[in-house]
PDB file of C-alpha atoms in Angstrom:
ATOM      1  CA  MET J   1      -9.954  16.055   2.392  1.00 34.00           C
ATOM      2  CA  ALA J   2      -8.856  13.566  -0.289  1.00 35.00           C
ATOM      3  CA  ARG J   3      -9.018  14.599  -3.924  1.00 34.00           C
ATOM      4  CA  MET J   4     -10.390  12.175  -6.539  1.00 34.00           C
ATOM      5  CA  SER J   5      -8.310  12.418  -9.668  1.00 35.00           C
ATOM      6  CA  THR J   6      -9.335  10.013 -12.389  1.00 34.00           C
ATOM      7  CA  THR J   7     -10.743  10.951 -15.764  1.00 33.00           C
ATOM      8  CA  PHE J   8     -12.693   8.629 -18.044  1.00 32.00           C
ATOM      9  CA  ASN J   9     -13.459   8.506 -21.740  1.00 32.00           C
ATOM     10  CA  GLU J  10     -15.597   6.114 -23.762  1.00 35.00           C
ATOM     11  CA  THR J  11     -12.891   3.428 -23.694  1.00 36.00           C
ATOM     12  CA  GLY J  12     -12.076   3.692 -20.000  1.00 37.00           C
ATOM     13  CA  PRO J  13      -9.777   5.743 -17.803  1.00 36.00           C
ATOM     14  CA  GLU J  14      -7.230   8.065 -19.354  1.00 35.00           C
ATOM     15  CA  THR J  15      -3.713   8.601 -18.126  1.00 34.00           C
ATOM     16  CA  PHE J  16      -3.774  10.772 -15.021  1.00 34.00           C
ATOM     17  CA  VAL J  17      -1.192  13.476 -14.507  1.00 33.00           C
ATOM     18  CA  GLY J  18      -0.973  15.192 -11.155  1.00 35.00           C
ATOM     19  CA  ALA J  19       1.511  16.228  -8.513  1.00 35.00           C
ATOM     20  CA  GLY J  20       4.311  15.944 -11.078  1.00 36.00           C
ATOM     21  CA  ILE J  21       3.828  12.228 -11.725  1.00 38.00           C
ATOM     22  CA  GLU J  22       2.190  10.327 -14.553  1.00 41.00           C
ATOM     23  CA  ILE J  23      -0.002   7.397 -13.605  1.00 43.00           C
ATOM     24  CA  ALA J  24      -0.831   4.655 -16.067  1.00 48.00           C
ATOM     25  CA  PRO J  25      -4.470   3.707 -16.628  1.00 49.00           C
ATOM     26  CA  ASP J  26      -6.126   0.834 -14.805  1.00 56.00           C
ATOM     27  CA  TYR J  27      -4.822  -2.685 -15.196  1.00 62.00           C
ATOM     28  CA  GLU J  28      -6.218  -4.195 -18.393  1.00 64.00           C
ATOM     29  CA  VAL J  29      -8.260  -6.712 -16.401  1.00 62.00           C
ATOM     30  CA  PHE J  30     -10.308  -3.891 -14.862  1.00 63.00           C
ATOM     31  CA  GLN J  31     -10.807  -2.208 -18.218  1.00 60.00           C
ATOM     32  CA  ARG J  32     -12.097  -5.472 -19.758  1.00 62.00           C
ATOM     33  CA  SER J  33     -14.528  -6.051 -16.889  1.00 59.00           C
ATOM     34  CA  GLY J  34     -15.912  -2.532 -16.991  1.00 58.00           C
ATOM     35  CA  THR J  35     -14.897  -1.972 -13.368  1.00 62.00           C
ATOM     36  CA  HIS J  36     -12.783   1.108 -12.993  1.00 68.00           C
ATOM     37  CA  THR J  37     -10.519   1.880 -10.107  1.00 77.00           C
ATOM     38  CA  GLN J  38     -10.189   5.322  -8.587  1.00 84.00           C
ATOM     39  CA  VAL J  39      -6.976   7.230  -8.075  1.00 88.00           C
ATOM     40  CA  ARG J  40      -6.931   9.320  -4.914  1.00 92.00           C
ATOM     41  CA  GLN J  41      -4.468  11.856  -3.629  1.00 95.00           C
ATOM     42  CA  LEU J  42      -4.077  12.423   0.088  1.00 96.00           C
ATOM     43  CA  ASP J  43      -2.023  14.973   1.992  1.00 96.00           C
ATOM     44  CA  CYS J  44       0.266  14.413   4.970  1.00 95.00           C
ATOM     45  CA  HIS J  45      -1.524  13.239   8.132  1.00 95.00           C
ATOM     46  CA  GLU J  46      -4.670  12.179   6.272  1.00 96.00           C
ATOM     47  CA  HIS J  47      -5.751   8.581   6.754  1.00 96.00           C
ATOM     48  CA  LEU J  48      -6.515   6.201   3.916  1.00 95.00           C
ATOM     49  CA  PHE J  49      -8.454   4.113   6.448  1.00 94.00           C
ATOM     50  CA  PHE J  50      -8.691   3.556  10.186  1.00 95.00           C
ATOM     51  CA  GLU J  51      -8.620   0.380  12.232  1.00 93.00           C
ATOM     52  CA  GLY J  52     -12.216  -0.858  12.450  1.00 92.00           C
ATOM     53  CA  ASP J  53     -13.343   0.627   9.118  1.00 93.00           C
ATOM     54  CA  ASP J  54     -15.104  -1.814   6.794  1.00 91.00           C
ATOM     55  CA  VAL J  55     -12.857  -3.231   4.084  1.00 90.00           C
ATOM     56  CA  SER J  56     -14.170  -2.339   0.639  1.00 88.00           C
ATOM     57  CA  HIS J  57     -10.955  -1.836  -1.349  1.00 89.00           C
ATOM     58  CA  PHE J  58      -7.320  -2.728  -1.428  1.00 86.00           C
ATOM     59  CA  TYR J  59      -4.784  -0.149  -2.506  1.00 90.00           C
ATOM     60  CA  GLU J  60      -1.770   0.213  -4.753  1.00 87.00           C
ATOM     61  CA  ILE J  61       0.566   3.021  -3.740  1.00 91.00           C
ATOM     62  CA  LEU J  62       1.554   4.953  -6.850  1.00 90.00           C
ATOM     63  CA  ASP J  63       3.535   7.756  -5.188  1.00 91.00           C
ATOM     64  CA  GLY J  64       4.282   8.871  -1.649  1.00 92.00           C
ATOM     65  CA  VAL J  65       4.721   7.074   1.665  1.00 92.00           C
ATOM     66  CA  MET J  66       2.300   5.891   4.331  1.00 93.00           C
ATOM     67  CA  CYS J  67       2.645   4.516   7.838  1.00 93.00           C
ATOM     68  CA  ILE J  68       0.728   1.354   8.760  1.00 91.00           C
ATOM     69  CA  TYR J  69       0.118   1.254  12.497  1.00 92.00           C
ATOM     70  CA  LYS J  70      -1.980  -0.258  15.258  1.00 91.00           C
ATOM     71  CA  LEU J  71      -3.324   1.970  18.012  1.00 90.00           C
ATOM     72  CA  LEU J  72      -2.617   0.438  21.405  1.00 91.00           C
ATOM     73  CA  PRO J  73      -5.084   0.658  24.334  1.00 93.00           C
ATOM     74  CA  ASP J  74      -2.844   3.201  26.119  1.00 94.00           C
ATOM     75  CA  GLY J  75      -2.941   5.540  23.095  1.00 91.00           C
ATOM     76  CA  ARG J  76       0.512   4.744  21.735  1.00 91.00           C
ATOM     77  CA  ARG J  77       1.011   3.737  18.109  1.00 90.00           C
ATOM     78  CA  HIS J  78       2.739   0.500  17.200  1.00 85.00           C
ATOM     79  CA  VAL J  79       4.222   1.066  13.743  1.00 85.00           C
ATOM     80  CA  MET J  80       3.839  -2.156  11.802  1.00 83.00           C
ATOM     81  CA  SER J  81       5.303  -1.086   8.460  1.00 83.00           C
ATOM     82  CA  PHE J  82       5.583   1.638   5.872  1.00 87.00           C
ATOM     83  CA  GLY J  83       4.017   1.627   2.431  1.00 88.00           C
ATOM     84  CA  PHE J  84       6.026   2.813  -0.561  1.00 87.00           C
ATOM     85  CA  PRO J  85       5.299   3.201  -4.296  1.00 87.00           C
ATOM     86  CA  GLY J  86       4.458  -0.164  -5.839  1.00 83.00           C
ATOM     87  CA  ASP J  87       3.173  -1.671  -2.586  1.00 85.00           C
ATOM     88  CA  LEU J  88      -0.268  -3.244  -2.329  1.00 84.00           C
ATOM     89  CA  ILE J  89      -1.954  -2.386   0.980  1.00 86.00           C
ATOM     90  CA  ALA J  90      -4.815  -4.111   2.833  1.00 85.00           C
ATOM     91  CA  LEU J  91      -4.657  -7.415   0.930  1.00 77.00           C
ATOM     92  CA  SER J  92      -4.781  -9.541   4.058  1.00 68.00           C
ATOM     93  CA  THR J  93      -7.792  -7.973   5.720  1.00 60.00           C
ATOM     94  CA  TYR J  94     -11.408  -9.094   5.519  1.00 71.00           C
ATOM     95  CA  GLY J  95     -14.384  -7.575   7.251  1.00 85.00           C
ATOM     96  CA  GLU J  96     -12.725  -4.729   9.169  1.00 90.00           C
ATOM     97  CA  HIS J  97      -9.281  -3.198   8.882  1.00 91.00           C
ATOM     98  CA  ARG J  98      -7.062  -4.420  11.700  1.00 89.00           C
ATOM     99  CA  PHE J  99      -4.737  -1.414  11.442  1.00 91.00           C
ATOM    100  CA  SER J 100      -4.744   2.230  10.339  1.00 95.00           C
ATOM    101  CA  ALA J 101      -2.929   3.815   7.386  1.00 95.00           C
ATOM    102  CA  GLU J 102      -1.724   7.413   7.722  1.00 96.00           C
ATOM    103  CA  VAL J 103      -0.031   9.422   4.981  1.00 96.00           C
ATOM    104  CA  ILE J 104       3.450  10.681   5.925  1.00 94.00           C
ATOM    105  CA  GLU J 105       4.431  11.979   2.475  1.00 93.00           C
ATOM    106  CA  PRO J 106       1.784  13.210  -0.007  1.00 95.00           C
ATOM    107  CA  LEU J 107       0.229  10.048  -1.404  1.00 95.00           C
ATOM    108  CA  THR J 108      -1.288   8.969  -4.687  1.00 94.00           C
ATOM    109  CA  VAL J 109      -3.051   5.620  -4.427  1.00 93.00           C
ATOM    110  CA  ARG J 110      -5.151   3.427  -6.726  1.00 88.00           C
ATOM    111  CA  CYS J 111      -8.272   2.115  -4.959  1.00 89.00           C
ATOM    112  CA  ILE J 112      -9.235  -1.329  -6.257  1.00 84.00           C
ATOM    113  CA  PRO J 113     -12.621  -2.791  -5.247  1.00 84.00           C
ATOM    114  CA  LYS J 114     -12.131  -5.827  -3.008  1.00 82.00           C
ATOM    115  CA  ALA J 115     -14.701  -7.778  -5.048  1.00 78.00           C
ATOM    116  CA  MET J 116     -12.378  -7.566  -8.080  1.00 79.00           C
ATOM    117  CA  LEU J 117      -9.414  -9.295  -6.427  1.00 77.00           C
ATOM    118  CA  ALA J 118     -10.231 -12.884  -7.455  1.00 75.00           C
ATOM    119  CA  THR J 119     -11.174 -11.864 -11.008  1.00 78.00           C
ATOM    120  CA  ALA J 120      -8.009  -9.812 -11.421  1.00 78.00           C
ATOM    121  CA  ILE J 121      -5.804 -12.633 -10.141  1.00 80.00           C
ATOM    122  CA  ASN J 122      -7.438 -15.154 -12.503  1.00 82.00           C
ATOM    123  CA  ASP J 123      -7.443 -12.917 -15.576  1.00 80.00           C
ATOM    124  CA  ASP J 124      -4.151 -10.996 -15.356  1.00 80.00           C
ATOM    125  CA  PRO J 125      -0.904 -12.941 -14.716  1.00 83.00           C
ATOM    126  CA  GLU J 126       1.086  -9.728 -14.135  1.00 82.00           C
ATOM    127  CA  PHE J 127      -1.374  -8.594 -11.499  1.00 78.00           C
ATOM    128  CA  ALA J 128      -1.454 -12.077  -9.935  1.00 82.00           C
ATOM    129  CA  ARG J 129       2.349 -12.027  -9.644  1.00 84.00           C
ATOM    130  CA  LYS J 130       2.193  -8.622  -7.972  1.00 80.00           C
ATOM    131  CA  VAL J 131      -0.358  -9.892  -5.424  1.00 80.00           C
ATOM    132  CA  ILE J 132       1.732 -12.999  -4.670  1.00 84.00           C
ATOM    133  CA  ASP J 133       4.867 -10.859  -4.285  1.00 82.00           C
ATOM    134  CA  ALA J 134       3.000  -8.520  -1.915  1.00 77.00           C
ATOM    135  CA  ALA J 135       1.619 -11.398   0.171  1.00 78.00           C
ATOM    136  CA  THR J 136       4.962 -13.207   0.490  1.00 82.00           C
ATOM    137  CA  SER J 137       6.744  -9.955   1.293  1.00 77.00           C
ATOM    138  CA  GLU J 138       4.171  -9.157   3.988  1.00 73.00           C
ATOM    139  CA  LEU J 139       4.617 -12.625   5.490  1.00 77.00           C
ATOM    140  CA  ALA J 140       8.422 -12.292   5.508  1.00 77.00           C
ATOM    141  CA  GLU J 141       8.160  -8.846   7.126  1.00 74.00           C
ATOM    142  CA  ALA J 142       5.807 -10.213   9.789  1.00 71.00           C
ATOM    143  CA  ARG J 143       8.210 -13.038  10.614  1.00 75.00           C
ATOM    144  CA  ASP J 144      11.129 -10.619  10.758  1.00 72.00           C
ATOM    145  CA  GLN J 145       9.130  -8.307  13.020  1.00 69.00           C
ATOM    146  CA  VAL J 146       8.419 -11.151  15.456  1.00 69.00           C
ATOM    147  CA  LEU J 147      12.152 -11.795  15.661  1.00 66.00           C
ATOM    148  CA  THR J 148      12.893  -8.076  15.938  1.00 65.00           C
ATOM    149  CA  VAL J 149      10.489  -7.524  18.809  1.00 65.00           C
ATOM    150  CA  SER J 150      11.429 -10.618  20.760  1.00 67.00           C
ATOM    151  CA  ARG J 151      15.186 -10.939  20.357  1.00 73.00           C
ATOM    152  CA  ARG J 152      16.866  -7.750  19.174  1.00 73.00           C
ATOM    153  CA  SER J 153      18.174  -4.747  21.068  1.00 79.00           C
ATOM    154  CA  ALA J 154      17.000  -1.233  20.191  1.00 78.00           C
ATOM    155  CA  ILE J 155      20.074  -0.642  18.005  1.00 84.00           C
ATOM    156  CA  GLU J 156      19.526  -3.965  16.203  1.00 81.00           C
ATOM    157  CA  ARG J 157      15.864  -3.060  15.589  1.00 74.00           C
ATOM    158  CA  ILE J 158      16.846   0.291  14.047  1.00 79.00           C
ATOM    159  CA  ALA J 159      19.537  -1.379  11.933  1.00 82.00           C
ATOM    160  CA  SER J 160      17.029  -3.989  10.743  1.00 75.00           C
ATOM    161  CA  PHE J 161      14.541  -1.245   9.825  1.00 76.00           C
ATOM    162  CA  LEU J 162      17.145   0.731   7.849  1.00 82.00           C
ATOM    163  CA  LEU J 163      18.398  -2.397   6.061  1.00 81.00           C
ATOM    164  CA  GLY J 164      14.817  -3.253   5.106  1.00 78.00           C
ATOM    165  CA  ILE J 165      14.297   0.154   3.515  1.00 78.00           C
ATOM    166  CA  SER J 166      17.667  -0.134   1.774  1.00 81.00           C
ATOM    167  CA  ARG J 167      16.767  -3.556   0.329  1.00 80.00           C
ATOM    168  CA  ARG J 168      13.424  -2.223  -0.888  1.00 75.00           C
ATOM    169  CA  THR J 169      15.164   0.741  -2.559  1.00 76.00           C
ATOM    170  CA  VAL J 170      17.600  -1.580  -4.360  1.00 79.00           C
ATOM    171  CA  LYS J 171      14.735  -3.869  -5.453  1.00 75.00           C
ATOM    172  CA  GLN J 172      13.079  -0.836  -7.051  1.00 71.00           C
ATOM    173  CA  GLY J 173      16.299   0.034  -8.901  1.00 78.00           C
ATOM    174  CA  GLY J 174      17.589   2.699  -6.512  1.00 77.00           C
ATOM    175  CA  ASP J 175      20.827   3.257  -4.622  1.00 81.00           C
ATOM    176  CA  ALA J 176      21.222   1.148  -1.466  1.00 77.00           C
ATOM    177  CA  CYS J 177      22.722   4.139   0.372  1.00 79.00           C
ATOM    178  CA  VAL J 178      19.809   6.482  -0.388  1.00 74.00           C
ATOM    179  CA  LEU J 179      16.837   5.613   1.775  1.00 64.00           C
ATOM    180  CA  LYS J 180      13.469   6.456   0.228  1.00 61.00           C
TER     181      LYS J 180
END
């Protein structure tokens, strides 16, 4: 069962401390609008959402790792991507989720109401940049995956996957040889 972990005071959410990490309060745009996000913690093998669930929020991963996958008709899972701290998840879905999101390392995630997306983009340039970065990154990953599936051998697919994680680690200021 997921644990809700946000505290509020008269001016809005306070800094949350849990699982050894400190999480900053909501983006200023949410504080100004009076709409507060929730911070949730999920354990390994819990799902943030399942394919077919109604879309009500998008999510910012604050800590932990999740697997984004599609369940195939024969019961196998097609892993589409992994979500890491800083990633925005479920931006491109409307209506119903087209994939499932399972926690593979204890996860802390900010749940942002879907209805707030347009307001946040218009009112907060930093947040807008983050959404654009997430969308362009997702598009580039999708294009790379099409190439990976159609033209690469198994070894090339694994190498591409490991290089992708390495690039992400470097982008976040880490060591290219330490995959996180």
